Short mmCIF file of C-alpha atoms and ligand atoms in Angstrom, two decimals:
data_model
loop_
_atom_site.label_atom_id
_atom_site.label_comp_id
_atom_site.label_asym_id
_atom_site.label_seq_id
_atom_site.Cartn_x
_atom_site.Cartn_y
_atom_site.Cartn_z
CA GLY A 1 72.82 103.24 70.27
CA PRO A 2 71.51 104.03 66.95
CA ARG A 3 67.98 103.10 65.30
CA VAL A 4 67.76 100.62 62.78
CA LEU A 5 64.64 99.70 60.93
CA SER A 6 64.01 97.36 58.37
CA GLY A 7 61.09 94.99 56.67
CA ILE A 8 60.50 92.25 54.62
CA GLN A 9 57.28 90.91 52.44
CA PRO A 10 55.51 87.79 53.33
CA THR A 11 54.67 87.25 49.86
CA ALA A 12 56.51 83.49 49.15
CA ASP A 13 56.61 80.14 51.17
CA SER A 14 60.04 81.20 52.06
CA PHE A 15 62.86 83.48 52.43
CA HIS A 16 65.08 83.18 49.76
CA LEU A 17 68.72 83.00 49.54
CA GLY A 18 69.43 86.53 48.43
CA ASN A 19 67.14 87.79 51.32
CA TYR A 20 69.00 86.28 53.87
CA LEU A 21 72.27 86.94 52.80
CA GLY A 22 71.94 90.53 51.37
CA ALA A 23 69.71 92.12 54.43
CA LEU A 24 68.41 89.45 57.21
CA ARG A 25 72.38 89.01 58.16
CA SER A 26 72.70 92.52 58.65
CA TRP A 27 69.74 92.71 61.04
CA VAL A 28 70.80 89.92 63.33
CA ARG A 29 74.25 91.52 63.28
CA MET A 30 72.97 94.99 64.07
CA GLN A 31 70.59 94.37 66.64
CA ALA A 32 73.59 93.64 69.36
CA ASP A 33 74.76 97.05 69.06
CA HIS A 34 71.38 99.24 67.26
CA ASP A 35 68.30 100.12 68.55
CA ALA A 36 66.64 97.96 65.80
CA PHE A 37 62.76 97.52 64.65
CA TYR A 38 62.02 95.38 61.96
CA CYS A 39 58.42 94.11 60.37
CA VAL A 40 57.17 91.85 58.40
CA VAL A 41 55.30 94.48 55.95
CA ASP A 42 51.95 92.82 55.30
CA LEU A 43 50.54 96.24 53.50
CA HIS A 44 53.52 96.15 51.36
CA ALA A 45 52.53 92.58 50.28
CA ILE A 46 48.80 93.15 48.89
CA THR A 47 49.77 95.91 46.43
CA VAL A 48 49.85 92.84 44.41
CA ALA A 49 46.65 90.06 45.02
CA GLN A 50 47.08 88.15 47.91
CA ASP A 51 44.87 85.09 48.92
CA PRO A 52 44.02 86.25 52.29
CA ALA A 53 44.81 83.15 54.07
CA LEU A 54 47.83 82.38 52.51
CA LEU A 55 48.95 85.96 53.14
CA ARG A 56 48.36 84.98 57.31
CA GLU A 57 50.10 81.94 57.00
CA ARG A 58 52.72 83.44 55.28
CA THR A 59 52.90 85.98 57.94
CA ARG A 60 53.67 84.05 60.68
CA VAL A 61 56.26 82.09 59.03
CA SER A 62 57.66 85.15 58.18
CA ALA A 63 57.79 85.92 61.97
CA ALA A 64 59.16 82.17 62.64
CA GLN A 65 61.72 82.50 59.90
CA LEU A 66 63.15 85.63 60.95
CA LEU A 67 63.14 84.37 65.23
CA ALA A 68 65.03 81.10 63.93
CA LEU A 69 67.60 83.52 61.91
CA GLY A 70 68.46 84.86 65.37
CA ILE A 71 65.85 87.80 65.83
CA ASP A 72 65.66 88.25 69.32
CA PRO A 73 62.47 89.89 70.35
CA ASP A 74 64.31 90.95 74.18
CA ALA A 75 66.92 92.56 71.53
CA SER A 76 65.18 94.25 69.10
CA THR A 77 61.64 95.41 68.46
CA LEU A 78 59.97 92.65 65.85
CA PHE A 79 56.58 93.29 64.54
CA VAL A 80 53.42 93.34 61.78
CA GLN A 81 53.32 96.26 59.70
CA SER A 82 49.86 96.49 59.95
CA HIS A 83 49.53 96.23 63.75
CA VAL A 84 50.63 99.59 63.70
CA PRO A 85 48.14 101.82 61.55
CA GLU A 86 50.75 104.77 61.89
CA HIS A 87 52.51 103.32 58.83
CA ALA A 88 49.31 104.37 56.95
CA GLN A 89 48.93 107.41 58.65
CA LEU A 90 52.31 108.73 57.19
CA SER A 91 52.33 107.16 53.88
CA TRP A 92 49.50 109.26 53.62
CA VAL A 93 51.32 112.62 54.62
CA LEU A 94 54.51 111.76 52.16
CA GLU A 95 52.29 110.81 49.51
CA CYS A 96 51.18 114.63 49.34
CA LEU A 97 55.24 115.26 49.51
CA ALA A 98 55.93 113.24 47.30
CA GLY A 99 56.47 113.84 43.37
CA PHE A 100 54.36 111.93 40.51
CA GLY A 101 57.07 112.09 38.38
CA GLU A 102 59.48 111.22 41.25
CA ALA A 103 57.78 108.25 42.01
CA GLY A 104 57.27 107.20 38.56
CA ARG A 105 61.20 107.07 38.34
CA MET A 106 61.58 104.08 40.31
CA THR A 107 62.71 101.45 38.41
CA GLN A 108 61.00 98.90 40.70
CA PHE A 109 58.08 100.35 40.00
CA LYS A 110 59.11 100.97 35.96
CA ASP A 111 60.19 97.20 35.79
CA LYS A 112 57.02 95.72 37.54
CA SER A 113 54.61 97.64 35.61
CA ALA A 114 56.48 97.06 32.75
CA ARG A 115 54.84 93.51 32.74
CA GLN A 116 50.97 94.52 32.87
CA ASP A 117 48.75 96.69 31.53
CA ALA A 118 48.03 99.60 33.28
CA ASP A 119 44.61 98.39 34.58
CA HIS A 120 46.00 95.69 36.28
CA ILE A 121 48.73 97.59 38.61
CA SER A 122 47.38 98.93 41.63
CA VAL A 123 47.75 102.31 42.55
CA GLY A 124 49.59 100.92 45.76
CA LEU A 125 52.35 99.61 43.66
CA PHE A 126 53.28 103.05 42.42
CA THR A 127 53.31 104.70 46.00
CA TYR A 128 54.40 101.40 47.67
CA PRO A 129 58.53 103.51 48.02
CA VAL A 130 56.46 106.16 49.63
CA LEU A 131 54.85 103.63 52.63
CA GLN A 132 58.52 102.47 53.20
CA ALA A 133 59.91 105.87 53.47
CA ALA A 134 56.78 106.38 56.05
CA ASP A 135 58.06 102.69 57.55
CA ILE A 136 61.73 104.02 58.13
CA LEU A 137 60.83 107.86 58.83
CA LEU A 138 58.03 106.72 61.35
CA TYR A 139 60.69 105.34 63.89
CA GLN A 140 63.72 108.08 63.22
CA ALA A 141 65.86 105.25 61.81
CA ASN A 142 69.55 106.05 61.12
CA GLN A 143 70.95 103.12 58.99
CA VAL A 144 68.68 100.42 57.17
CA PRO A 145 69.70 97.13 56.26
CA VAL A 146 68.55 96.22 52.85
CA GLY A 147 70.02 94.60 49.76
CA GLU A 148 71.42 96.73 46.84
CA ASP A 149 67.87 96.64 44.58
CA GLN A 150 66.64 99.24 47.76
CA ARG A 151 69.33 101.67 47.29
CA GLN A 152 66.86 103.82 44.77
CA HIS A 153 63.48 104.04 47.60
CA LEU A 154 66.11 104.41 50.39
CA GLU A 155 67.61 107.81 48.51
CA LEU A 156 63.52 108.56 47.73
CA THR A 157 63.51 108.16 51.52
CA ARG A 158 66.17 110.38 52.15
CA ASN A 159 64.87 113.09 49.73
CA LEU A 160 61.34 113.19 51.53
CA ALA A 161 62.65 113.69 55.10
CA GLN A 162 64.92 116.50 53.92
CA ARG A 163 61.97 118.20 51.99
CA PHE A 164 59.69 117.64 55.10
CA ASN A 165 62.29 118.94 57.33
CA SER A 166 63.06 122.12 55.10
CA ARG A 167 59.14 122.68 54.82
CA TYR A 168 58.08 122.26 58.06
CA GLY A 169 60.78 122.52 60.40
CA ASP A 170 63.39 119.51 61.58
CA THR A 171 61.30 116.04 62.25
CA PHE A 172 62.87 113.38 61.14
CA THR A 173 66.08 111.53 60.79
CA VAL A 174 67.55 111.63 57.32
CA PRO A 175 68.42 107.44 57.19
CA SER A 176 71.65 105.75 55.52
CA ALA A 177 71.28 102.68 53.07
CA HIS A 178 73.07 99.74 55.14
CA ILE A 179 74.29 97.48 52.20
CA PRO A 180 77.08 95.08 52.70
CA LYS A 181 79.97 94.91 50.35
CA GLU A 182 79.93 91.38 48.66
CA ALA A 183 76.49 89.61 49.30
CA ALA A 184 74.54 92.68 48.28
CA LYS A 185 73.42 91.50 45.35
CA ILE A 186 72.98 87.77 45.22
CA GLN A 187 72.05 86.22 41.49
CA ASP A 188 69.83 83.80 40.05
CA LEU A 189 71.80 80.50 40.16
CA GLN A 190 70.56 79.31 36.12
CA ASP A 191 70.98 83.25 35.56
CA PRO A 192 73.59 85.06 36.91
CA SER A 193 73.35 88.13 35.36
CA ALA A 194 69.61 87.98 37.22
CA LYS A 195 69.00 89.31 40.89
CA MET A 196 67.67 86.23 42.43
CA SER A 197 64.26 86.79 43.00
CA LYS A 198 60.94 85.12 43.59
CA SER A 199 59.28 85.75 40.28
CA GLN A 200 61.89 83.98 38.90
CA PRO A 201 62.11 80.48 40.47
CA SER A 202 64.53 77.95 38.36
CA GLY A 203 67.49 79.67 39.94
CA VAL A 204 66.29 80.30 43.65
CA VAL A 205 66.86 78.73 46.71
CA ASP A 206 64.63 78.77 49.10
CA LEU A 207 65.35 78.74 53.28
CA LEU A 208 62.77 76.48 53.78
CA GLU A 209 62.88 73.99 50.91
CA ASP A 210 64.26 70.59 51.23
CA PRO A 211 68.25 71.24 51.88
CA LYS A 212 69.27 68.42 49.04
CA ARG A 213 67.08 70.22 46.35
CA SER A 214 68.96 73.26 47.47
CA ALA A 215 72.36 71.34 47.33
CA LYS A 216 71.35 69.75 44.08
CA LYS A 217 70.74 73.54 42.40
CA ILE A 218 73.39 75.02 43.82
CA ARG A 219 75.41 71.76 41.97
CA SER A 220 73.87 72.56 38.86
CA ALA A 221 74.75 76.35 38.73
CA VAL A 222 75.14 77.89 35.99
CA THR A 223 78.84 79.31 35.48
CA ASP A 224 81.12 80.02 32.00
CA ASN A 225 83.37 78.08 29.84
CA GLU A 226 86.73 78.54 31.44
CA ARG A 227 88.31 76.97 34.49
CA GLU A 228 89.64 79.39 36.63
CA ILE A 229 88.34 80.05 40.09
CA ARG A 230 88.33 84.02 40.52
CA TYR A 231 86.34 86.85 41.69
CA ASP A 232 85.41 89.06 39.27
CA PRO A 233 81.75 89.72 38.64
CA GLU A 234 81.74 91.39 35.45
CA GLN A 235 83.51 88.70 33.60
CA LYS A 236 82.85 85.66 35.61
CA ALA A 237 79.09 86.46 37.13
CA GLY A 238 78.28 82.97 38.19
CA VAL A 239 81.87 81.65 39.35
CA SER A 240 81.70 85.16 41.50
CA ASN A 241 78.18 84.63 43.09
CA LEU A 242 78.98 80.90 44.12
CA LEU A 243 82.04 82.84 45.77
CA ALA A 244 80.17 85.57 47.32
CA ILE A 245 77.73 82.79 48.66
CA HIS A 246 80.20 80.94 50.38
CA SER A 247 82.00 83.81 51.70
CA ALA A 248 78.84 84.68 53.37
CA LEU A 249 77.84 81.72 54.68
CA THR A 250 81.21 80.90 56.21
CA GLY A 251 82.27 84.12 57.34
CA ARG A 252 85.29 83.17 55.27
CA THR A 253 86.81 86.36 52.78
CA ILE A 254 86.60 85.57 49.14
CA ASP A 255 90.53 86.01 49.28
CA GLU A 256 90.90 83.07 51.38
CA LEU A 257 88.53 81.00 49.02
CA VAL A 258 90.18 81.81 45.90
CA ALA A 259 93.67 81.00 47.86
CA GLU A 260 91.25 77.48 48.78
CA PHE A 261 90.28 76.84 45.07
CA ASP A 262 92.91 77.49 43.52
CA GLY A 263 93.56 74.77 40.91
CA SER A 264 90.29 73.18 41.80
CA GLY A 265 87.07 72.60 39.51
CA TYR A 266 84.07 74.60 39.34
CA GLY A 267 82.21 70.83 40.84
CA ASP A 268 84.51 71.38 43.71
CA LEU A 269 82.97 75.01 44.23
CA LYS A 270 79.93 73.44 43.72
CA LYS A 271 80.02 71.09 46.06
CA ALA A 272 81.44 73.10 48.89
CA VAL A 273 78.61 75.77 48.57
CA GLY A 274 76.13 73.34 48.58
CA GLU A 275 77.34 71.53 51.65
CA ALA A 276 77.70 75.07 53.49
CA PHE A 277 73.88 75.76 52.77
CA VAL A 278 72.89 72.50 54.05
CA GLU A 279 74.95 73.01 56.86
CA PHE A 280 72.82 76.64 57.80
CA ALA A 281 69.64 75.14 56.59
CA VAL A 282 69.11 71.65 58.71
CA PRO A 283 69.47 73.90 62.15
CA PHE A 284 67.34 76.93 60.63
CA GLN A 285 64.59 74.73 59.47
CA GLU A 286 64.44 72.79 62.67
CA LYS A 287 63.67 76.04 64.80
CA VAL A 288 61.44 77.77 62.38
CA HIS A 289 59.12 74.31 62.35
CA GLY A 290 59.86 75.01 66.34
CA TYR A 291 58.24 78.42 66.14
CA LEU A 292 55.39 77.60 64.49
CA ALA A 293 54.03 74.65 66.42
CA ASP A 294 53.35 77.35 68.98
CA PRO A 295 51.18 79.99 66.78
CA ALA A 296 50.02 81.41 70.00
CA GLU A 297 53.11 82.24 71.51
CA LEU A 298 54.47 83.65 68.25
CA ASP A 299 51.53 86.05 68.15
CA LYS A 300 52.08 87.37 71.66
CA VAL A 301 55.68 87.99 70.91
CA LEU A 302 54.58 90.18 67.65
CA ALA A 303 51.67 91.89 69.99
CA ARG A 304 54.59 92.65 72.65
CA GLY A 305 56.79 94.10 69.37
CA ALA A 306 53.68 96.61 68.09
CA GLU A 307 53.15 97.73 71.39
CA HIS A 308 56.67 98.78 71.46
CA ALA A 309 56.57 99.87 68.05
CA ARG A 310 53.37 102.03 68.62
CA GLU A 311 55.04 103.74 71.19
CA VAL A 312 57.62 105.07 69.01
CA ALA A 313 55.52 105.91 66.09
CA THR A 314 52.34 107.82 67.85
CA GLU A 315 54.88 110.14 69.13
CA THR A 316 56.70 111.07 65.31
CA LEU A 317 53.01 111.39 64.13
CA ARG A 318 51.91 113.75 67.05
CA VAL A 319 55.16 115.88 65.48
CA THR A 320 54.08 115.51 62.24
CA TYR A 321 50.33 116.33 62.31
CA GLU A 322 51.23 119.28 64.33
CA ARG A 323 53.62 120.19 62.24
CA VAL A 324 51.54 119.65 58.97
CA GLY A 325 49.01 121.82 60.79
CA PHE A 326 46.09 119.40 61.53
CA LEU A 327 44.08 121.11 63.99
CA PRO A 328 44.84 118.32 67.12
CA PRO A 329 41.46 116.94 68.80
CA LEU A 330 40.67 118.21 71.75
P1 TYM B 1 61.96 92.26 50.20
O1 TYM B 1 60.57 91.64 51.01
O2 TYM B 1 61.45 91.99 48.63
O3 TYM B 1 63.33 91.92 50.21
C1 TYM B 1 63.78 92.05 51.41
C2 TYM B 1 65.12 92.10 51.81
O4 TYM B 1 65.83 91.18 50.91
C3 TYM B 1 66.67 91.63 50.08
N1 TYM B 1 67.05 91.03 48.65
C4 TYM B 1 68.47 90.78 48.52
N2 TYM B 1 69.41 91.08 48.62
C5 TYM B 1 70.56 90.13 47.75
N3 TYM B 1 70.50 89.56 47.05
C6 TYM B 1 69.36 89.64 46.39
N4 TYM B 1 68.70 88.68 45.35
C7 TYM B 1 68.15 89.88 46.93
N5 TYM B 1 66.55 89.63 47.00
C8 TYM B 1 66.15 90.98 47.89
C9 TYM B 1 66.22 93.39 49.59
O5 TYM B 1 67.14 94.09 49.36
C10 TYM B 1 65.70 93.76 50.80
O6 TYM B 1 66.47 94.27 51.74
N6 TYM B 1 60.71 97.27 50.06
C11 TYM B 1 61.31 95.87 50.51
C12 TYM B 1 60.59 95.93 51.80
C13 TYM B 1 60.30 97.46 52.76
C14 TYM B 1 61.62 97.42 53.56
C15 TYM B 1 60.90 99.11 54.53
C16 TYM B 1 63.07 97.53 53.59
C17 TYM B 1 59.26 98.02 53.32
N7 TYM B 1 59.46 98.66 53.51
C18 TYM B 1 61.44 99.84 55.13
C19 TYM B 1 63.72 98.55 54.24
C20 TYM B 1 62.69 99.46 54.95
C21 TYM B 1 61.26 94.95 49.57
O7 TYM B 1 61.31 94.80 48.39
O8 TYM B 1 61.59 93.82 50.49
#
């Protein structure tokens, strides 16, 4: 089947509901009929300072969560980015193709760097999206399942692929973003005008936190002063976010849910979303703990993944180096 690649950063103690519904659910779905490559992007993680022991631990916990969500290492190639050195190698070539201004227009970089003075922002944070392009192009991916916030990085990836191809001859597949319709942007429960993100902890639901705590957070989600339950992300961001979460967790359509909750109060909707989350989280957490109980086996799964990933990655890098004009070593 067609190739898929995606990645996730090991920068928190747990993935959150936005990661799951916006991206990871598609990862699991797509492995059935695609040649899928999924990586834990530890090289991306160090674009901001990380504690080394914690980074190592979070990389394992990330892999355990992916397995618990249903990533099957026999159906997909699951690996850690730093185990495949070709990512960093291709990234350098693409950095030399990307414009300084082009990279400077990335809104995630602008947002993140606006919060800090220039000497506290790493050069790596600036080149972050180019490394992401390398991740994708190295595997000749056709599809990249991500949330809405990655759209611009995918556009950059396409531009770099096309630029390389027109300068050096056809080398890279030009990938498309695969962004879900309704769960593409899960909003913060306390501030439904903002995306759910680890930098805003109060309205975030972590997959590994106590599910009772999550249900409570969902019950206290900010909505609006009306009483009507309808899907309208512009006018009713909080209610629409709850409907999107419910729909994504249960597989029922938004229309079905709106019909079911016709005449009910917001409290009923919140309670139902909380219950749907608990139903997902309890068995999920059990599975994660099962995988973490055997870290040697987990590391073996990741080693197998990296070995397979390298077979593809070394070939793409070889061709790239040749096209660029590097003298091949004897
Ligand atoms: P990361 O680790 O920040 O996020 C992982 C995935 O979760 C999605 N996401 C969301 N989706 C919906 N609603 C939200 N509130 C929400 N928050 C996060 C993100 O869109 C992402 O798909 N740059 C990537 C990591 C990366 C990557 C790649 C992705 C590195 N290399 C190659 C694809 C292909 C990122 O920020 O992930």
